[in-house]
CSV table of C-alpha atoms in Angstrom, one decimal:
chain,number,residue,atom,x,y,z
A,15,UNK,CA,28.1,90.1,155.2
A,16,UNK,CA,28.3,93.9,155.4
A,17,UNK,CA,25.2,95.7,156.2
A,18,UNK,CA,25.5,98.3,153.4
A,19,UNK,CA,26.1,95.6,150.8
A,20,UNK,CA,23.0,93.7,151.9
A,21,UNK,CA,20.9,96.8,152.0
A,22,UNK,CA,22.0,98.0,148.5
A,23,UNK,CA,21.5,94.5,147.0
A,24,UNK,CA,17.9,94.2,148.5
A,25,UNK,CA,16.8,97.8,147.8
A,26,UNK,CA,18.0,97.8,144.2
A,27,UNK,CA,16.2,94.5,143.4
A,28,UNK,CA,13.1,95.8,145.2
A,29,UNK,CA,13.0,98.8,142.9
A,30,UNK,CA,13.3,96.5,139.9
A,31,UNK,CA,10.4,94.4,141.1
A,32,UNK,CA,8.2,97.4,141.8
A,33,UNK,CA,8.8,99.0,138.5
A,34,UNK,CA,8.1,95.7,136.7
A,35,UNK,CA,4.8,95.4,138.6
A,36,UNK,CA,3.8,98.9,137.6
A,37,UNK,CA,4.4,97.9,133.9
A,38,UNK,CA,2.3,94.7,134.4
A,39,UNK,CA,-0.4,96.8,136.0
A,40,UNK,CA,-0.5,99.2,133.0
A,41,UNK,CA,-0.7,96.3,130.5
A,42,UNK,CA,-3.6,94.8,132.5
A,43,UNK,CA,-5.4,98.2,132.6
A,44,UNK,CA,-4.9,98.8,128.9
A,45,UNK,CA,-5.8,95.4,127.7
A,46,UNK,CA,-8.6,95.0,130.3
A,47,UNK,CA,-7.7,91.3,130.8
A,48,UNK,CA,-6.6,89.9,134.1
A,49,UNK,CA,-4.6,87.2,132.5
A,50,UNK,CA,-1.8,89.6,131.9
A,51,UNK,CA,-1.0,89.6,135.6
A,52,UNK,CA,0.8,86.3,134.9
A,53,UNK,CA,3.6,88.5,133.6
A,54,UNK,CA,4.3,89.3,137.3
A,55,UNK,CA,5.5,85.7,137.7
A,56,UNK,CA,8.7,86.6,135.9
A,57,UNK,CA,9.8,88.5,139.0
A,58,UNK,CA,10.2,85.1,140.7
A,59,UNK,CA,13.4,84.7,138.7
A,60,UNK,CA,14.7,87.9,140.2
A,61,UNK,CA,13.8,86.7,143.7
A,62,UNK,CA,15.6,83.5,143.0
A,63,UNK,CA,18.7,85.3,141.8
A,64,UNK,CA,18.6,87.5,144.9
A,65,UNK,CA,18.7,84.5,147.2
A,66,UNK,CA,21.5,82.8,145.3
A,67,UNK,CA,23.6,86.0,145.2
A,68,UNK,CA,23.2,86.5,148.9
A,69,UNK,CA,24.1,82.9,149.6
A,70,UNK,CA,27.1,82.3,147.3
A,71,UNK,CA,28.4,85.9,146.6
A,72,UNK,CA,27.5,87.6,149.8
A,73,UNK,CA,25.4,90.1,147.9
A,74,UNK,CA,28.3,91.2,145.6
A,75,UNK,CA,28.3,91.2,141.8
A,76,UNK,CA,30.2,89.2,139.2
A,77,UNK,CA,33.1,90.1,137.1
A,78,UNK,CA,31.7,90.6,133.6
A,79,UNK,CA,28.0,90.1,133.9
A,80,UNK,CA,25.1,91.4,136.1
A,81,UNK,CA,22.4,88.8,136.5
A,82,UNK,CA,20.1,91.3,138.3
A,83,UNK,CA,20.1,93.7,135.4
A,84,UNK,CA,19.6,90.9,132.9
A,85,UNK,CA,16.6,89.4,134.8
A,86,UNK,CA,15.2,92.9,135.2
A,87,UNK,CA,15.2,93.3,131.4
A,88,UNK,CA,13.3,90.0,131.2
A,89,UNK,CA,10.7,91.2,133.6
A,90,UNK,CA,10.0,94.7,132.1
A,91,UNK,CA,10.6,94.3,128.4
A,92,UNK,CA,7.5,92.2,127.6
A,93,UNK,CA,5.3,94.8,129.3
A,94,UNK,CA,6.8,97.6,127.2
A,95,UNK,CA,6.4,95.5,124.1
A,96,UNK,CA,2.6,95.1,124.8
A,97,UNK,CA,2.2,98.7,125.6
A,98,UNK,CA,3.9,99.8,122.4
A,99,UNK,CA,1.9,97.5,120.2
A,100,UNK,CA,-1.3,98.7,121.9
A,101,UNK,CA,-0.1,102.3,121.6
A,102,UNK,CA,-2.3,105.1,120.3
A,103,UNK,CA,-5.8,103.7,120.9
A,104,UNK,CA,-6.5,106.2,123.6
A,105,UNK,CA,-6.9,109.9,122.8
A,106,UNK,CA,-4.5,112.2,124.6
A,107,UNK,CA,-4.8,115.9,124.6
A,108,UNK,CA,-3.7,118.8,126.8
A,109,UNK,CA,-7.1,120.3,127.7
A,110,UNK,CA,-8.8,117.0,128.6
A,111,UNK,CA,-5.8,116.1,130.7
A,112,UNK,CA,-6.0,119.4,132.6
A,113,UNK,CA,-9.8,118.8,133.2
A,114,UNK,CA,-9.1,115.4,134.5
A,115,UNK,CA,-6.5,116.6,137.0
A,116,UNK,CA,-8.8,119.3,138.3
A,117,UNK,CA,-11.7,116.9,138.7
A,118,UNK,CA,-9.5,114.4,140.6
A,119,UNK,CA,-8.2,117.2,142.8
A,120,UNK,CA,-11.7,118.2,143.6
A,121,UNK,CA,-12.6,114.6,144.5
A,122,UNK,CA,-9.5,114.4,146.6
A,123,UNK,CA,-10.6,117.5,148.6
A,124,UNK,CA,-14.1,116.2,149.0
A,125,UNK,CA,-12.9,112.8,150.2
A,126,UNK,CA,-10.6,114.5,152.6
A,127,UNK,CA,-13.4,116.6,154.2
A,128,UNK,CA,-15.8,113.7,154.4
A,129,UNK,CA,-13.2,111.4,156.0
A,130,UNK,CA,-12.1,114.1,158.4
A,131,UNK,CA,-15.6,114.6,159.6
A,132,UNK,CA,-16.9,111.1,159.9
A,133,UNK,CA,-14.7,108.1,160.2
A,134,UNK,CA,-11.2,109.2,161.1
A,135,UNK,CA,-7.7,108.8,159.9
A,136,UNK,CA,-7.7,105.2,158.6
A,137,UNK,CA,-10.7,105.9,156.3
A,138,UNK,CA,-9.0,109.1,155.2
A,139,UNK,CA,-5.8,107.2,154.1
A,140,UNK,CA,-7.8,104.6,152.2
A,141,UNK,CA,-9.9,107.3,150.4
A,142,UNK,CA,-6.7,109.2,149.6
A,143,UNK,CA,-5.1,106.1,148.1
A,144,UNK,CA,-8.2,105.4,146.0
A,145,UNK,CA,-8.3,108.9,144.7
A,146,UNK,CA,-4.6,108.8,143.9
A,147,UNK,CA,-4.9,105.6,141.9
A,148,UNK,CA,-7.9,107.0,140.0
A,149,UNK,CA,-5.9,110.1,139.2
A,150,UNK,CA,-3.1,108.0,137.8
A,151,UNK,CA,-5.5,105.9,135.8
A,152,UNK,CA,-6.8,109.1,134.1
A,153,UNK,CA,-3.4,109.8,132.6
A,154,UNK,CA,-3.5,108.8,128.9
A,155,UNK,CA,-1.7,105.7,127.6
A,156,UNK,CA,0.9,107.5,125.6
A,157,UNK,CA,2.2,109.4,128.6
A,158,UNK,CA,2.3,106.3,130.7
A,159,UNK,CA,4.3,104.4,128.0
A,160,UNK,CA,6.8,107.2,127.6
A,161,UNK,CA,7.2,107.5,131.4
A,162,UNK,CA,7.8,103.8,131.7
A,163,UNK,CA,10.5,104.0,129.0
A,164,UNK,CA,12.2,106.9,130.8
A,165,UNK,CA,12.1,105.5,134.3
A,166,UNK,CA,13.2,102.1,132.9
A,167,UNK,CA,16.4,103.5,131.4
A,168,UNK,CA,17.1,105.8,134.5
A,169,UNK,CA,16.6,102.8,136.8
A,170,UNK,CA,19.1,100.8,134.8
A,171,UNK,CA,21.8,103.4,135.4
A,172,UNK,CA,20.8,104.1,139.0
A,173,UNK,CA,20.4,100.4,139.8
A,174,UNK,CA,23.8,99.5,138.3
A,175,UNK,CA,25.3,102.2,140.5
A,176,UNK,CA,23.5,100.9,143.7
A,177,UNK,CA,24.3,97.3,143.1
A,178,UNK,CA,27.3,96.1,145.1
A,179,UNK,CA,30.3,95.6,142.9
A,180,UNK,CA,32.5,92.6,142.8
A,181,UNK,CA,36.1,92.3,143.8
A,182,UNK,CA,37.2,92.3,140.1
A,183,UNK,CA,35.9,95.8,139.2
A,184,UNK,CA,37.1,99.0,140.8
A,185,UNK,CA,35.3,102.2,141.6
A,186,UNK,CA,37.0,104.0,138.8
A,187,UNK,CA,35.9,101.4,136.3
A,188,UNK,CA,32.3,101.6,137.7
A,189,UNK,CA,32.2,105.4,137.2
A,190,UNK,CA,33.4,105.0,133.6
A,191,UNK,CA,30.7,102.4,133.0
A,192,UNK,CA,28.0,104.6,134.5
A,193,UNK,CA,28.9,107.5,132.3
A,194,UNK,CA,28.8,105.3,129.2
A,195,UNK,CA,25.4,104.0,130.3
A,196,UNK,CA,24.0,107.5,130.6
A,197,UNK,CA,24.9,108.3,127.0
A,198,UNK,CA,23.7,104.9,125.8
A,199,UNK,CA,20.4,105.2,127.5
A,200,UNK,CA,19.8,108.6,126.0
A,201,UNK,CA,20.5,107.3,122.5
A,202,UNK,CA,18.2,104.3,123.0
A,203,UNK,CA,15.3,106.4,124.3
A,204,UNK,CA,15.7,108.8,121.4
A,205,UNK,CA,15.7,105.9,118.9
A,206,UNK,CA,12.5,104.3,120.4
A,207,UNK,CA,10.5,107.5,120.8
A,208,UNK,CA,11.6,109.1,117.5
A,209,UNK,CA,10.9,106.2,115.3
A,210,UNK,CA,7.7,104.8,117.0
A,211,UNK,CA,6.1,108.3,117.1
A,212,UNK,CA,5.9,108.4,113.2
A,213,UNK,CA,2.4,107.9,112.0
A,214,UNK,CA,3.3,105.8,109.0
A,215,UNK,CA,5.3,103.5,111.3
A,216,UNK,CA,2.3,103.1,113.6
A,217,UNK,CA,0.3,101.8,110.7
A,218,UNK,CA,2.7,99.0,109.9
A,219,UNK,CA,2.6,96.2,112.5
A,220,UNK,CA,5.6,94.4,111.1
A,221,UNK,CA,7.7,97.6,111.2
A,222,UNK,CA,6.8,98.1,114.9
A,223,UNK,CA,7.9,94.6,115.7
A,224,UNK,CA,11.2,95.2,113.9
A,225,UNK,CA,11.9,98.4,115.7
A,226,UNK,CA,11.1,96.8,119.0
A,227,UNK,CA,13.3,93.9,118.2
A,228,UNK,CA,16.3,96.2,117.5
A,229,UNK,CA,15.5,98.2,120.7
A,230,UNK,CA,15.5,95.0,122.7
A,231,UNK,CA,18.8,93.9,121.1
A,232,UNK,CA,20.4,97.2,122.1
A,233,UNK,CA,19.4,96.7,125.7
A,234,UNK,CA,21.5,93.6,126.0
A,235,UNK,CA,24.7,95.7,126.5
A,236,UNK,CA,23.6,96.9,130.0
A,237,UNK,CA,24.2,93.6,131.9
A,238,UNK,CA,27.8,93.4,130.5
A,239,UNK,CA,30.8,95.1,132.1
A,240,UNK,CA,33.3,94.4,129.4
A,241,UNK,CA,33.6,98.0,128.3
A,242,UNK,CA,35.9,98.9,131.1
A,243,UNK,CA,37.7,95.7,131.9
A,244,UNK,CA,40.6,93.9,130.3
A,245,UNK,CA,40.5,90.2,129.6
A,246,UNK,CA,43.4,88.4,131.2
A,247,UNK,CA,45.5,86.1,129.0
A,248,UNK,CA,48.3,83.6,129.6
A,249,UNK,CA,51.8,84.7,128.7
A,250,UNK,CA,52.4,81.6,126.5
A,251,UNK,CA,49.2,82.2,124.5
A,252,UNK,CA,49.8,85.9,124.1
A,253,UNK,CA,53.4,85.4,122.9
A,254,UNK,CA,52.4,82.9,120.2
A,255,UNK,CA,49.1,84.1,118.9
A,256,UNK,CA,48.7,87.5,117.5
A,257,UNK,CA,44.8,87.7,117.7
A,258,UNK,CA,44.9,86.7,121.4
A,259,UNK,CA,47.5,89.3,122.1
A,260,UNK,CA,45.5,92.0,120.3
A,261,UNK,CA,42.4,91.0,122.3
A,262,UNK,CA,44.3,91.0,125.5
A,263,UNK,CA,45.8,94.4,125.0
A,264,UNK,CA,42.8,96.2,123.6
A,265,UNK,CA,39.9,94.2,125.0
A,266,UNK,CA,37.9,97.2,126.4
A,267,UNK,CA,38.4,99.3,123.2
A,268,UNK,CA,37.4,96.4,120.9
A,269,UNK,CA,34.3,95.7,123.0
A,270,UNK,CA,33.2,99.3,122.7
A,271,UNK,CA,33.7,99.2,119.0
A,272,UNK,CA,31.8,96.0,118.7
A,273,UNK,CA,28.9,97.3,120.7
A,274,UNK,CA,28.7,100.4,118.6
A,275,UNK,CA,28.8,98.6,115.3
A,276,UNK,CA,26.7,95.5,116.0
A,277,UNK,CA,24.4,96.4,118.9
A,278,UNK,CA,23.7,100.1,118.9
A,279,UNK,CA,24.7,102.6,116.1
A,280,UNK,CA,24.9,100.0,113.4
A,281,UNK,CA,21.4,98.5,113.8
A,282,UNK,CA,20.0,102.0,114.4
A,283,UNK,CA,21.5,103.2,111.2
A,284,UNK,CA,20.0,100.2,109.3
A,285,UNK,CA,16.5,100.8,110.6
A,286,UNK,CA,16.6,104.5,109.9
A,287,UNK,CA,18.0,103.8,106.4
A,288,UNK,CA,15.1,101.4,105.7
A,289,UNK,CA,12.6,103.9,106.9
A,290,UNK,CA,14.0,106.6,104.5
A,291,UNK,CA,14.9,104.4,101.6
A,292,UNK,CA,12.1,101.8,101.4
A,293,UNK,CA,9.2,103.4,103.2
A,294,UNK,CA,10.0,107.0,102.0
A,295,UNK,CA,9.6,108.4,105.5
A,296,UNK,CA,11.5,111.7,105.9
A,297,UNK,CA,11.6,114.3,108.7
A,298,UNK,CA,14.3,116.6,110.1
A,299,UNK,CA,15.1,114.6,113.2
A,300,UNK,CA,15.2,111.2,111.3
A,301,UNK,CA,17.7,112.6,108.8
A,302,UNK,CA,19.8,114.2,111.6
A,303,UNK,CA,20.1,111.0,113.7
A,304,UNK,CA,20.8,108.9,110.6
A,305,UNK,CA,23.7,111.2,109.8
A,306,UNK,CA,24.8,110.9,113.4
A,307,UNK,CA,24.8,107.1,113.2
A,308,UNK,CA,26.9,107.3,110.0
A,309,UNK,CA,29.4,109.5,111.7
A,310,UNK,CA,29.7,107.3,114.8
A,311,UNK,CA,30.1,104.1,112.7
A,312,UNK,CA,32.8,105.8,110.5
A,313,UNK,CA,34.7,107.0,113.6
A,314,UNK,CA,34.5,103.6,115.2
A,315,UNK,CA,35.9,102.0,112.0
A,316,UNK,CA,38.6,104.6,112.0
A,317,UNK,CA,39.4,103.8,115.6
A,318,UNK,CA,39.6,100.1,114.8
A,319,UNK,CA,42.1,100.8,112.0
A,320,UNK,CA,44.2,103.0,114.3
A,321,UNK,CA,44.4,100.3,116.9
A,322,UNK,CA,45.3,97.6,114.4
A,323,UNK,CA,48.0,99.7,112.8
A,324,UNK,CA,49.5,100.7,116.1
A,325,UNK,CA,49.5,97.1,117.3
A,326,UNK,CA,51.1,95.9,114.0
A,327,UNK,CA,53.8,98.5,114.4
A,328,UNK,CA,54.5,97.5,117.9
A,329,UNK,CA,54.8,93.8,117.0
A,330,UNK,CA,57.1,94.5,114.1
A,331,UNK,CA,59.4,96.7,116.2
A,332,UNK,CA,59.7,94.1,119.0
A,333,UNK,CA,60.3,91.3,116.5
A,334,UNK,CA,63.1,93.2,114.9
A,335,UNK,CA,64.7,93.8,118.2
A,336,UNK,CA,64.3,90.1,119.1
A,337,UNK,CA,62.0,90.8,122.0
A,338,UNK,CA,59.0,88.8,123.0
A,339,UNK,CA,55.7,90.6,122.9
A,340,UNK,CA,54.2,90.6,126.4
A,341,UNK,CA,50.6,91.4,127.2
A,342,UNK,CA,50.1,94.3,129.5
A,343,UNK,CA,47.1,92.6,131.1
A,344,UNK,CA,48.6,89.2,131.8
A,345,UNK,CA,48.3,87.8,135.3
A,346,UNK,CA,50.2,89.7,138.0
A,347,UNK,CA,52.2,86.7,139.1
A,348,UNK,CA,53.7,86.2,135.6
A,349,UNK,CA,54.5,89.9,135.2
A,350,UNK,CA,56.0,90.2,138.7
A,351,UNK,CA,58.1,87.1,138.0
A,352,UNK,CA,59.4,88.5,134.7
A,353,UNK,CA,60.0,91.9,136.2
A,354,UNK,CA,61.8,90.5,139.2
A,355,UNK,CA,64.0,88.3,136.9
A,356,UNK,CA,64.9,91.3,134.8
A,357,UNK,CA,65.8,93.4,137.9
A,358,UNK,CA,68.0,90.6,139.3
A,359,UNK,CA,69.9,90.4,136.1
A,360,UNK,CA,70.4,94.1,136.0
A,361,UNK,CA,71.6,94.2,139.6
A,362,UNK,CA,74.0,91.4,138.9
A,363,UNK,CA,75.3,93.2,135.9
A,364,UNK,CA,75.8,96.5,137.9
A,365,UNK,CA,77.1,95.1,141.2
A,366,UNK,CA,79.6,92.5,140.0
A,367,UNK,CA,82.9,94.3,139.4
A,368,UNK,CA,84.8,93.5,136.2
A,369,UNK,CA,87.6,91.0,136.6
A,370,UNK,CA,91.1,92.4,136.6
A,371,UNK,CA,93.1,91.3,133.7
A,372,UNK,CA,96.1,89.3,135.0
A,373,UNK,CA,99.3,90.7,133.6
A,374,UNK,CA,101.3,88.1,131.9
A,375,UNK,CA,105.0,88.2,132.7
A,376,UNK,CA,106.9,89.8,130.0
A,377,UNK,CA,109.5,87.8,128.2
A,378,UNK,CA,112.1,90.5,128.8
A,379,UNK,CA,111.8,89.9,132.6
């Protein structure tokens, strides 16, 4: 096993575990009940996945699915749910926050002087850690929850970048996937922060649960890598079945359209439409992002129509010429065999000289 592969696999999963433990600590501090530390047991699944990946895959990832990202979602999402449901019970203002920071800095300087004069370096480190934890505890709940949301989405992108890739995915595909994840993460963060910060939404417990459910549903696209990979198909199946041929040729594009319509922009548009139509909640940003979701959904449907018409035209042209429709993503052996056979036939046609016509003896001779 390569050293860098092992190091990246362990460091990335360690970051996932630490961030999940911070979320559990915040839930325990907000709820003031030690029983919520049981949420930390979910990290055992991530530890088990780490051992199995190192043993059977030598630390590398899979083709279409990332178990580490999926288990990280399982570890952190329950903590964010509890923090959002308990959101807003602690007052958060600018001036009190500044006072708390100044007081904590003063305590930090006092502890530093006392530790330097009396007990030495070890006591100084312990006192510094205590003051630092107390300073973090003084930060209000809303700031902590937003910071966990932001670091969660950033860690998803960075973690997917650091995780070792499998043999089936290339660096070019990974770069495309990461760029897509950055835009997706920004849209998801905007949806959660913009809708949950509305006062009328905070007063409706069922509406909060619905928004969090849609938010959780949109997170399920991160463990999947189908947006940049083509699904292989057999030549016999692709030549006979039109749907399988369409899926084989445009698998990545169809997956992107499906994600936008059914996982991200479509559900976001439905939630925002319900907020404006049923609950009569209107603000400038809500109207803007609703229009943005309508535009994205319309463009995705237009893209789907263009792909379907282009595929239909290609199939009709090949059927009129009597050619068999071949899938561009079929296995390499089949394509190489077909290509080699065509080249051999062409060489035979070119190299074999035409037969000379035997002149029949004339009757006059």
